């Protein structure tokens, strides 16, 4: 009856009982040793520092906090120089970047930056708890506050006015603005207020709720259990907050280059012949592709670590042949292990005590694809190791990428997951599933990534995951789960991926074309245009839906989808450079405009356009029969990527976008590196093109290259080539300097294309005049440099 009007029957209205919260009360006394410990009337609070600009606060009702960290953390507290001033009403504890004020009666915390600007403060309400040991923290909300992050959430970019729950959930029902919990839980957010940013990471693995809706004056974060344990990240820029957050939770390794290519999937390419036919169509149509996915049908009765030999009699040679053609096979691996007394993985799991159990010791069994199944207890190191070693089944066949799905963990029952009373061993510190539910996917990702890495003898693994918690970026790329072939879902993918990026996860993307429901040629075209610029680019669709491979909708759609897949390959050197930046700094590849323009109100909730790096703006068409759209260009001069038409920013413009056009704008002062189109990332580049969009100032770009496949970049085997361009009056000066020359790329030629040049100029490269340059139409000055 919940989906008829009966759901809103007046008799259903429940009495609105407000929860009784107990404030921690006044400060009684405090101690300062390694950390600051405050005893209050109804609880203990600690303060410690992880850097000058990162403070950790914990609170436990009625007893001392344990200070145990969740699985998210990569950093230990640091000995930071602090000054503590005691005043009658309050204490002031200062680092060089953060000032923490502790008011005594009642106990309240406020954090300021070193210039005295308020970051967070508590007012009438501060930290509190309920009889049921739920915990909550209230903070004042400023009228100028805008909120970002929160991992994977539906709706628009700015989360002010939302109430969001973190509880990893398998949601096949259409995702819509009121869908709350999805597959990932990242209890972290960034506030931007008057151009400055700070962040809060609430490291609690229980179900948590962030309420930015119930009041205009304050917001709160709440957890169903555990300790109140959160970090204040001082900013002051949005980029600083991401750097601080990823200092705590880690950054991704540089992915293998092939993971950045175009990926084709379907639930399911059911047998070897289908896969071969698929590959031959890609070859025949000369469409680039780097990976093909095997969904659950490849397995024997959906048993993980098996192949169905009726369907895939030559699995091993198929994988080898495809590798030789530059295509990787990525099989799906779910956590559920079929209950089957004759199935070695189940036998081993039972014998070696690897499965989740009730406190009484019975293995928890729940239904997923293989039928009744057991679930590995990834909270134990030995289980993660076991699972990691099992990946050998795949790596021995030549597989280098694994797709982890259903790892919320999803179970086909009312609650959609395992019993909350299941006990996870947690290396001898047992905890209930109610507490560890949200980290199940993260730990499975860790087991998979670590196992693959061990077995691939120096090659970079690729893991794709559906579920995760803060820190998931260390192990896996994240796709946004079971979307539908709805225009609205394509639109929603943008703020979702942008907020994931702010939440430290740079490698994300939706199922291009839409998973459930039937796509159309037009939707697939527009979605492929968007997908070419989302960090992760995979076309995937559900069982029983119409075919949605690039050629499935006739010639025009086929031509355009191919053009954009090729465009992805062209942009790879630039994208790869940005992935390297994400590895170094945590900054996302796909960015909301507010990250670069936090003072510009037009960007605060701009959800249907995004930036690639700092200075490339993508504005997809997200409606049917629509060939124009409004694009917001922030301050500066912007070039239309296709026509080189220049626009003055700080305004909205109307652009034309026929079906074959994705509006792309490049900011003056930018440089972009492009490669020739190729059918797989495995094909070496013969040259690289550097597009320069010169400005009045000196323009700079650092191109990054390495072998794209091994970890040798961690031993300094990479190239960082700094290119500067100074365009003034009648001349263009280019300077090229290898800041680090630990790798020699396949290409030996650099083709320079200097845009927006209206007449021939004298060109100097590292002080030498270059005489063979020519001026193309569209005012592009072109020349080649050979090494
Ligand atoms: C889940 C996944 C989907 C996959 C399907 C079958 O719904 O989200 O991507 O195709 O399971 O494995």
PDB file of N, CA, C and O in Angstrom, residues 698-766:
ATOM      1  N   UNK A 698      52.684  34.839 -18.585  1.00  0.00           N
ATOM      2  CA  UNK A 698      53.379  33.619 -18.995  1.00  0.00           C
ATOM      3  C   UNK A 698      52.499  32.433 -18.613  1.00  0.00           C
ATOM      4  O   UNK A 698      51.982  32.359 -17.501  1.00  0.00           O
ATOM      5  N   UNK A 699      52.295  31.552 -19.568  1.00  0.00           N
ATOM      6  CA  UNK A 699      51.449  30.390 -19.362  1.00  0.00           C
ATOM      7  C   UNK A 699      52.325  29.185 -19.065  1.00  0.00           C
ATOM      8  O   UNK A 699      53.347  29.000 -19.716  1.00  0.00           O
ATOM      9  N   UNK A 700      51.892  28.349 -18.119  1.00  0.00           N
ATOM     10  CA  UNK A 700      52.744  27.216 -17.742  1.00  0.00           C
ATOM     11  C   UNK A 700      51.947  25.922 -17.675  1.00  0.00           C
ATOM     12  O   UNK A 700      50.778  25.926 -17.277  1.00  0.00           O
ATOM     13  N   UNK A 701      52.583  24.839 -18.048  1.00  0.00           N
ATOM     14  CA  UNK A 701      51.927  23.520 -18.005  1.00  0.00           C
ATOM     15  C   UNK A 701      52.999  22.497 -17.690  1.00  0.00           C
ATOM     16  O   UNK A 701      54.114  22.585 -18.205  1.00  0.00           O
ATOM     17  N   UNK A 702      52.669  21.534 -16.822  1.00  0.00           N
ATOM     18  CA  UNK A 702      53.626  20.455 -16.580  1.00  0.00           C
ATOM     19  C   UNK A 702      52.990  19.160 -17.053  1.00  0.00           C
ATOM     20  O   UNK A 702      52.040  18.666 -16.455  1.00  0.00           O
ATOM     21  N   UNK A 703      53.513  18.665 -18.157  1.00  0.00           N
ATOM     22  CA  UNK A 703      53.014  17.411 -18.729  1.00  0.00           C
ATOM     23  C   UNK A 703      53.657  16.253 -17.970  1.00  0.00           C
ATOM     24  O   UNK A 703      54.858  16.245 -17.740  1.00  0.00           O
ATOM     25  N   UNK A 704      52.817  15.284 -17.606  1.00  0.00           N
ATOM     26  CA  UNK A 704      53.331  14.119 -16.871  1.00  0.00           C
ATOM     27  C   UNK A 704      53.233  12.877 -17.747  1.00  0.00           C
ATOM     28  O   UNK A 704      52.217  12.656 -18.413  1.00  0.00           O
ATOM     29  N   UNK A 705      54.238  12.066 -17.718  1.00  0.00           N
ATOM     30  CA  UNK A 705      54.223  10.789 -18.451  1.00  0.00           C
ATOM     31  C   UNK A 705      55.003   9.747 -17.671  1.00  0.00           C
ATOM     32  O   UNK A 705      55.999  10.077 -17.005  1.00  0.00           O
ATOM     33  N   UNK A 706      54.537   8.510 -17.732  1.00  0.00           N
ATOM     34  CA  UNK A 706      55.346   7.392 -17.242  1.00  0.00           C
ATOM     35  C   UNK A 706      54.950   6.185 -18.082  1.00  0.00           C
ATOM     36  O   UNK A 706      54.242   6.344 -19.083  1.00  0.00           O
ATOM     37  N   UNK A 707      55.346   4.992 -17.664  1.00  0.00           N
ATOM     38  CA  UNK A 707      55.067   3.850 -18.539  1.00  0.00           C
ATOM     39  C   UNK A 707      53.596   3.449 -18.535  1.00  0.00           C
ATOM     40  O   UNK A 707      53.168   2.593 -19.309  1.00  0.00           O
ATOM     41  N   UNK A 708      52.806   4.025 -17.652  1.00  0.00           N
ATOM     42  CA  UNK A 708      51.361   3.804 -17.670  1.00  0.00           C
ATOM     43  C   UNK A 708      50.935   2.443 -17.144  1.00  0.00           C
ATOM     44  O   UNK A 708      49.743   2.149 -17.108  1.00  0.00           O
ATOM     45  N   UNK A 709      51.879   1.618 -16.735  1.00  0.00           N
ATOM     46  CA  UNK A 709      51.459   0.273 -16.341  1.00  0.00           C
ATOM     47  C   UNK A 709      52.149  -0.280 -15.099  1.00  0.00           C
ATOM     48  O   UNK A 709      51.618  -1.178 -14.462  1.00  0.00           O
ATOM     49  N   UNK A 710      53.314   0.235 -14.742  1.00  0.00           N
ATOM     50  CA  UNK A 710      54.000  -0.350 -13.581  1.00  0.00           C
ATOM     51  C   UNK A 710      54.057   0.672 -12.449  1.00  0.00           C
ATOM     52  O   UNK A 710      53.628   1.806 -12.592  1.00  0.00           O
ATOM     53  N   UNK A 711      54.640   0.252 -11.328  1.00  0.00           N
ATOM     54  CA  UNK A 711      54.806   1.165 -10.200  1.00  0.00           C
ATOM     55  C   UNK A 711      56.169   1.851 -10.232  1.00  0.00           C
ATOM     56  O   UNK A 711      56.577   2.450  -9.249  1.00  0.00           O
ATOM     57  N   UNK A 712      56.848   1.760 -11.384  1.00  0.00           N
ATOM     58  CA  UNK A 712      58.194   2.342 -11.428  1.00  0.00           C
ATOM     59  C   UNK A 712      58.155   3.862 -11.241  1.00  0.00           C
ATOM     60  O   UNK A 712      59.159   4.455 -10.881  1.00  0.00           O
ATOM     61  N   UNK A 713      56.980   4.454 -11.430  1.00  0.00           N
ATOM     62  CA  UNK A 713      56.904   5.906 -11.169  1.00  0.00           C
ATOM     63  C   UNK A 713      57.212   6.203  -9.703  1.00  0.00           C
ATOM     64  O   UNK A 713      57.634   7.292  -9.355  1.00  0.00           O
ATOM     65  N   UNK A 714      56.993   5.178  -8.857  1.00  0.00           N
ATOM     66  CA  UNK A 714      57.303   5.391  -7.440  1.00  0.00           C
ATOM     67  C   UNK A 714      58.809   5.355  -7.188  1.00  0.00           C
ATOM     68  O   UNK A 714      59.273   5.695  -6.104  1.00  0.00           O
ATOM     69  N   UNK A 715      59.549   4.894  -8.201  1.00  0.00           N
ATOM     70  CA  UNK A 715      61.014   4.945  -8.117  1.00  0.00           C
ATOM     71  C   UNK A 715      61.546   5.985  -9.081  1.00  0.00           C
ATOM     72  O   UNK A 715      62.569   5.777  -9.742  1.00  0.00           O
ATOM     73  N   UNK A 716      60.822   7.046  -9.187  1.00  0.00           N
ATOM     74  CA  UNK A 716      61.273   8.223  -9.952  1.00  0.00           C
ATOM     75  C   UNK A 716      61.338   7.999 -11.465  1.00  0.00           C
ATOM     76  O   UNK A 716      61.938   8.789 -12.185  1.00  0.00           O
ATOM     77  N   UNK A 717      60.749   6.922 -11.974  1.00  0.00           N
ATOM     78  CA  UNK A 717      60.803   6.722 -13.430  1.00  0.00           C
ATOM     79  C   UNK A 717      59.599   7.376 -14.101  1.00  0.00           C
ATOM     80  O   UNK A 717      58.641   6.711 -14.472  1.00  0.00           O
ATOM     81  N   UNK A 718      59.666   8.668 -14.167  1.00  0.00           N
ATOM     82  CA  UNK A 718      58.604   9.408 -14.844  1.00  0.00           C
ATOM     83  C   UNK A 718      59.195  10.678 -15.457  1.00  0.00           C
ATOM     84  O   UNK A 718      60.333  11.057 -15.147  1.00  0.00           O
ATOM     85  N   UNK A 719      58.387  11.277 -16.320  1.00  0.00           N
ATOM     86  CA  UNK A 719      58.804  12.518 -16.962  1.00  0.00           C
ATOM     87  C   UNK A 719      57.870  13.640 -16.506  1.00  0.00           C
ATOM     88  O   UNK A 719      56.648  13.469 -16.507  1.00  0.00           O
ATOM     89  N   UNK A 720      58.469  14.729 -16.100  1.00  0.00           N
ATOM     90  CA  UNK A 720      57.687  15.940 -15.835  1.00  0.00           C
ATOM     91  C   UNK A 720      58.276  17.024 -16.723  1.00  0.00           C
ATOM     92  O   UNK A 720      59.412  17.445 -16.495  1.00  0.00           O
ATOM     93  N   UNK A 721      57.540  17.380 -17.730  1.00  0.00           N
ATOM     94  CA  UNK A 721      58.067  18.365 -18.677  1.00  0.00           C
ATOM     95  C   UNK A 721      57.319  19.679 -18.514  1.00  0.00           C
ATOM     96  O   UNK A 721      56.111  19.740 -18.719  1.00  0.00           O
ATOM     97  N   UNK A 722      58.083  20.680 -18.127  1.00  0.00           N
ATOM     98  CA  UNK A 722      57.455  21.990 -17.926  1.00  0.00           C
ATOM     99  C   UNK A 722      57.541  22.796 -19.220  1.00  0.00           C
ATOM    100  O   UNK A 722      58.610  22.963 -19.788  1.00  0.00           O
ATOM    101  N   UNK A 723      56.377  23.278 -19.631  1.00  0.00           N
ATOM    102  CA  UNK A 723      56.328  24.081 -20.852  1.00  0.00           C
ATOM    103  C   UNK A 723      55.817  25.462 -20.448  1.00  0.00           C
ATOM    104  O   UNK A 723      54.786  25.569 -19.770  1.00  0.00           O
ATOM    105  N   UNK A 724      56.544  26.479 -20.831  1.00  0.00           N
ATOM    106  CA  UNK A 724      56.016  27.819 -20.587  1.00  0.00           C
ATOM    107  C   UNK A 724      55.875  28.535 -21.920  1.00  0.00           C
ATOM    108  O   UNK A 724      56.638  28.287 -22.857  1.00  0.00           O
ATOM    109  N   UNK A 725      54.896  29.387 -21.977  1.00  0.00           N
ATOM    110  CA  UNK A 725      54.666  30.126 -23.218  1.00  0.00           C
ATOM    111  C   UNK A 725      54.447  31.593 -22.873  1.00  0.00           C
ATOM    112  O   UNK A 725      53.656  31.916 -21.983  1.00  0.00           O
ATOM    113  N   UNK A 726      55.169  32.435 -23.544  1.00  0.00           N
ATOM    114  CA  UNK A 726      54.967  33.871 -23.364  1.00  0.00           C
ATOM    115  C   UNK A 726      54.669  34.474 -24.735  1.00  0.00           C
ATOM    116  O   UNK A 726      55.506  34.453 -25.628  1.00  0.00           O
ATOM    117  N   UNK A 727      53.477  34.960 -24.890  1.00  0.00           N
ATOM    118  CA  UNK A 727      53.037  35.502 -26.165  1.00  0.00           C
ATOM    119  C   UNK A 727      52.933  37.006 -25.992  1.00  0.00           C
ATOM    120  O   UNK A 727      52.132  37.485 -25.222  1.00  0.00           O
ATOM    121  N   UNK A 728      53.785  37.711 -26.670  1.00  0.00           N
ATOM    122  CA  UNK A 728      53.682  39.159 -26.541  1.00  0.00           C
ATOM    123  C   UNK A 728      54.025  39.824 -27.866  1.00  0.00           C
ATOM    124  O   UNK A 728      54.912  39.363 -28.597  1.00  0.00           O
ATOM    125  N   UNK A 729      53.323  40.853 -28.146  1.00  0.00           N
ATOM    126  CA  UNK A 729      53.511  41.625 -29.376  1.00  0.00           C
ATOM    127  C   UNK A 729      53.663  40.704 -30.579  1.00  0.00           C
ATOM    128  O   UNK A 729      52.759  39.975 -30.903  1.00  0.00           O
ATOM    129  N   UNK A 730      54.905  40.681 -31.146  1.00  0.00           N
ATOM    130  CA  UNK A 730      55.090  39.928 -32.379  1.00  0.00           C
ATOM    131  C   UNK A 730      55.781  38.595 -32.193  1.00  0.00           C
ATOM    132  O   UNK A 730      56.222  37.992 -33.140  1.00  0.00           O
ATOM    133  N   UNK A 731      55.930  38.211 -30.954  1.00  0.00           N
ATOM    134  CA  UNK A 731      56.639  36.944 -30.781  1.00  0.00           C
ATOM    135  C   UNK A 731      56.030  36.009 -29.751  1.00  0.00           C
ATOM    136  O   UNK A 731      55.277  36.428 -28.872  1.00  0.00           O
ATOM    137  N   UNK A 732      56.377  34.747 -29.948  1.00  0.00           N
ATOM    138  CA  UNK A 732      55.941  33.723 -29.002  1.00  0.00           C
ATOM    139  C   UNK A 732      57.199  33.028 -28.503  1.00  0.00           C
ATOM    140  O   UNK A 732      57.999  32.541 -29.299  1.00  0.00           O
ATOM    141  N   UNK A 733      57.370  33.040 -27.182  1.00  0.00           N
ATOM    142  CA  UNK A 733      58.542  32.345 -26.623  1.00  0.00           C
ATOM    143  C   UNK A 733      58.072  31.098 -25.907  1.00  0.00           C
ATOM    144  O   UNK A 733      57.258  31.188 -24.977  1.00  0.00           O
ATOM    145  N   UNK A 734      58.610  29.983 -26.351  1.00  0.00           N
ATOM    146  CA  UNK A 734      58.280  28.720 -25.684  1.00  0.00           C
ATOM    147  C   UNK A 734      59.534  28.234 -24.976  1.00  0.00           C
ATOM    148  O   UNK A 734      60.609  28.224 -25.584  1.00  0.00           O
ATOM    149  N   UNK A 735      59.371  27.858 -23.729  1.00  0.00           N
ATOM    150  CA  UNK A 735      60.505  27.242 -23.037  1.00  0.00           C
ATOM    151  C   UNK A 735      60.109  25.868 -22.557  1.00  0.00           C
ATOM    152  O   UNK A 735      59.011  25.686 -22.032  1.00  0.00           O
ATOM    153  N   UNK A 736      60.999  24.945 -22.786  1.00  0.00           N
ATOM    154  CA  UNK A 736      60.711  23.560 -22.404  1.00  0.00           C
ATOM    155  C   UNK A 736      61.812  23.096 -21.477  1.00  0.00           C
ATOM    156  O   UNK A 736      62.998  23.227 -21.804  1.00  0.00           O
ATOM    157  N   UNK A 737      61.386  22.562 -20.346  1.00  0.00           N
ATOM    158  CA  UNK A 737      62.391  22.134 -19.386  1.00  0.00           C
ATOM    159  C   UNK A 737      61.904  20.845 -18.730  1.00  0.00           C
ATOM    160  O   UNK A 737      60.758  20.781 -18.279  1.00  0.00           O
ATOM    161  N   UNK A 738      62.748  19.841 -18.717  1.00  0.00           N
ATOM    162  CA  UNK A 738      62.362  18.614 -18.014  1.00  0.00           C
ATOM    163  C   UNK A 738      62.676  18.778 -16.536  1.00  0.00           C
ATOM    164  O   UNK A 738      63.842  18.788 -16.142  1.00  0.00           O
ATOM    165  N   UNK A 739      61.634  18.927 -15.739  1.00  0.00           N
ATOM    166  CA  UNK A 739      61.872  19.092 -14.298  1.00  0.00           C
ATOM    167  C   UNK A 739      62.327  17.764 -13.730  1.00  0.00           C
ATOM    168  O   UNK A 739      63.066  17.682 -12.770  1.00  0.00           O
ATOM    169  N   UNK A 740      61.793  16.710 -14.309  1.00  0.00           N
ATOM    170  CA  UNK A 740      62.249  15.386 -13.896  1.00  0.00           C
ATOM    171  C   UNK A 740      62.273  14.509 -15.146  1.00  0.00           C
ATOM    172  O   UNK A 740      61.256  14.354 -15.812  1.00  0.00           O
ATOM    173  N   UNK A 741      63.409  13.938 -15.450  1.00  0.00           N
ATOM    174  CA  UNK A 741      63.526  13.181 -16.703  1.00  0.00           C
ATOM    175  C   UNK A 741      63.848  11.712 -16.431  1.00  0.00           C
ATOM    176  O   UNK A 741      64.819  11.172 -16.905  1.00  0.00           O
ATOM    177  N   UNK A 742      62.984  11.070 -15.654  1.00  0.00           N
ATOM    178  CA  UNK A 742      63.232   9.676 -15.292  1.00  0.00           C
ATOM    179  C   UNK A 742      62.557   8.691 -16.222  1.00  0.00           C
ATOM    180  O   UNK A 742      62.554   7.486 -15.962  1.00  0.00           O
ATOM    181  N   UNK A 743      61.945   9.194 -17.294  1.00  0.00           N
ATOM    182  CA  UNK A 743      61.247   8.294 -18.211  1.00  0.00           C
ATOM    183  C   UNK A 743      61.280   8.914 -19.596  1.00  0.00           C
ATOM    184  O   UNK A 743      61.105  10.128 -19.747  1.00  0.00           O
ATOM    185  N   UNK A 744      61.479   8.058 -20.580  1.00  0.00           N
ATOM    186  CA  UNK A 744      61.513   8.587 -21.935  1.00  0.00           C
ATOM    187  C   UNK A 744      60.289   8.069 -22.699  1.00  0.00           C
ATOM    188  O   UNK A 744      60.160   6.878 -22.943  1.00  0.00           O
ATOM    189  N   UNK A 745      59.361   8.937 -23.036  1.00  0.00           N
ATOM    190  CA  UNK A 745      58.103   8.492 -23.637  1.00  0.00           C
ATOM    191  C   UNK A 745      58.286   7.948 -25.047  1.00  0.00           C
ATOM    192  O   UNK A 745      59.312   8.209 -25.685  1.00  0.00           O
ATOM    193  N   UNK A 746      57.263   7.231 -25.543  1.00  0.00           N
ATOM    194  CA  UNK A 746      57.348   6.647 -26.888  1.00  0.00           C
ATOM    195  C   UNK A 746      57.404   7.753 -27.938  1.00  0.00           C
ATOM    196  O   UNK A 746      58.060   7.625 -28.959  1.00  0.00           O
ATOM    197  N   UNK A 747      56.718   8.844 -27.693  1.00  0.00           N
ATOM    198  CA  UNK A 747      56.705   9.914 -28.687  1.00  0.00           C
ATOM    199  C   UNK A 747      57.991  10.727 -28.623  1.00  0.00           C
ATOM    200  O   UNK A 747      58.533  10.943 -27.551  1.00  0.00           O
ATOM    201  N   UNK A 748      58.445  11.123 -29.790  1.00  0.00           N
ATOM    202  CA  UNK A 748      59.663  11.932 -29.839  1.00  0.00           C
ATOM    203  C   UNK A 748      59.360  13.317 -30.415  1.00  0.00           C
ATOM    204  O   UNK A 748      60.206  14.188 -30.450  1.00  0.00           O
ATOM    205  N   UNK A 749      58.122  13.469 -30.910  1.00  0.00           N
ATOM    206  CA  UNK A 749      57.760  14.734 -31.540  1.00  0.00           C
ATOM    207  C   UNK A 749      56.684  15.427 -30.735  1.00  0.00           C
ATOM    208  O   UNK A 749      55.727  14.780 -30.290  1.00  0.00           O
ATOM    209  N   UNK A 750      56.862  16.716 -30.554  1.00  0.00           N
ATOM    210  CA  UNK A 750      55.805  17.512 -29.924  1.00  0.00           C
ATOM    211  C   UNK A 750      55.310  18.497 -30.977  1.00  0.00           C
ATOM    212  O   UNK A 750      56.107  19.229 -31.573  1.00  0.00           O
ATOM    213  N   UNK A 751      54.007  18.486 -31.190  1.00  0.00           N
ATOM    214  CA  UNK A 751      53.448  19.450 -32.129  1.00  0.00           C
ATOM    215  C   UNK A 751      52.787  20.551 -31.302  1.00  0.00           C
ATOM    216  O   UNK A 751      51.932  20.271 -30.466  1.00  0.00           O
ATOM    217  N   UNK A 752      53.202  21.746 -31.525  1.00  0.00           N
ATOM    218  CA  UNK A 752      52.607  22.872 -30.789  1.00  0.00           C
ATOM    219  C   UNK A 752      51.537  23.530 -31.632  1.00  0.00           C
ATOM    220  O   UNK A 752      51.725  23.756 -32.811  1.00  0.00           O
ATOM    221  N   UNK A 753      50.441  23.822 -31.018  1.00  0.00           N
ATOM    222  CA  UNK A 753      49.381  24.578 -31.686  1.00  0.00           C
ATOM    223  C   UNK A 753      49.022  25.744 -30.774  1.00  0.00           C
ATOM    224  O   UNK A 753      48.471  25.546 -29.695  1.00  0.00           O
ATOM    225  N   UNK A 754      49.367  26.918 -31.232  1.00  0.00           N
ATOM    226  CA  UNK A 754      49.122  28.101 -30.407  1.00  0.00           C
ATOM    227  C   UNK A 754      47.851  28.768 -30.926  1.00  0.00           C
ATOM    228  O   UNK A 754      47.792  29.195 -32.079  1.00  0.00           O
ATOM    229  N   UNK A 755      46.876  28.823 -30.078  1.00  0.00           N
ATOM    230  CA  UNK A 755      45.559  29.306 -30.509  1.00  0.00           C
ATOM    231  C   UNK A 755      45.435  30.823 -30.339  1.00  0.00           C
ATOM    232  O   UNK A 755      46.152  31.428 -29.549  1.00  0.00           O
ATOM    233  N   UNK A 756      44.500  31.362 -31.098  1.00  0.00           N
ATOM    234  CA  UNK A 756      44.162  32.784 -30.936  1.00  0.00           C
ATOM    235  C   UNK A 756      45.258  33.714 -31.425  1.00  0.00           C
ATOM    236  O   UNK A 756      45.422  34.812 -30.899  1.00  0.00           O
ATOM    237  N   UNK A 757      46.026  33.280 -32.425  1.00  0.00           N
ATOM    238  CA  UNK A 757      47.104  34.121 -32.949  1.00  0.00           C
ATOM    239  C   UNK A 757      46.623  34.708 -34.284  1.00  0.00           C
ATOM    240  O   UNK A 757      46.327  33.966 -35.206  1.00  0.00           O
ATOM    241  N   UNK A 758      46.530  36.032 -34.382  1.00  0.00           N
ATOM    242  CA  UNK A 758      45.895  36.576 -35.586  1.00  0.00           C
ATOM    243  C   UNK A 758      46.870  36.850 -36.738  1.00  0.00           C
ATOM    244  O   UNK A 758      46.466  37.014 -37.868  1.00  0.00           O
ATOM    245  N   UNK A 759      48.169  36.880 -36.462  1.00  0.00           N
ATOM    246  CA  UNK A 759      49.124  37.085 -37.559  1.00  0.00           C
ATOM    247  C   UNK A 759      50.389  36.301 -37.245  1.00  0.00           C
ATOM    248  O   UNK A 759      50.612  35.927 -36.097  1.00  0.00           O
ATOM    249  N   UNK A 760      51.173  36.053 -38.268  1.00  0.00           N
ATOM    250  CA  UNK A 760      52.408  35.286 -38.085  1.00  0.00           C
ATOM    251  C   UNK A 760      53.312  35.951 -37.040  1.00  0.00           C
ATOM    252  O   UNK A 760      53.396  37.174 -36.979  1.00  0.00           O
ATOM    253  N   UNK A 761      53.945  35.148 -36.218  1.00  0.00           N
ATOM    254  CA  UNK A 761      54.814  35.679 -35.157  1.00  0.00           C
ATOM    255  C   UNK A 761      56.205  35.063 -35.284  1.00  0.00           C
ATOM    256  O   UNK A 761      56.362  33.995 -35.884  1.00  0.00           O
ATOM    257  N   UNK A 762      57.155  35.697 -34.656  1.00  0.00           N
ATOM    258  CA  UNK A 762      58.470  35.066 -34.569  1.00  0.00           C
ATOM    259  C   UNK A 762      58.412  34.139 -33.360  1.00  0.00           C
ATOM    260  O   UNK A 762      57.913  34.518 -32.298  1.00  0.00           O
ATOM    261  N   UNK A 763      58.927  32.940 -33.568  1.00  0.00           N
ATOM    262  CA  UNK A 763      58.834  31.951 -32.494  1.00  0.00           C
ATOM    263  C   UNK A 763      60.217  31.593 -31.986  1.00  0.00           C
ATOM    264  O   UNK A 763      61.131  31.329 -32.781  1.00  0.00           O
ATOM    265  N   UNK A 764      60.344  31.588 -30.697  1.00  0.00           N
ATOM    266  CA  UNK A 764      61.599  31.134 -30.084  1.00  0.00           C
ATOM    267  C   UNK A 764      61.298  29.940 -29.206  1.00  0.00           C
ATOM    268  O   UNK A 764      60.380  29.990 -28.386  1.00  0.00           O
ATOM    269  N   UNK A 765      62.094  28.900 -29.401  1.00  0.00           N
ATOM    270  CA  UNK A 765      61.959  27.750 -28.507  1.00  0.00           C
ATOM    271  C   UNK A 765      63.271  27.629 -27.753  1.00  0.00           C
ATOM    272  O   UNK A 765      64.320  27.475 -28.384  1.00  0.00           O
ATOM    273  N   UNK A 766      63.196  27.731 -26.463  1.00  0.00           N
ATOM    274  CA  UNK A 766      64.399  27.770 -25.607  1.00  0.00           C
ATOM    275  C   UNK A 766      65.448  28.731 -26.199  1.00  0.00           C
ATOM    276  O   UNK A 766      66.630  28.401 -26.303  1.00  0.00           O
TER     277      UNK A 766
END
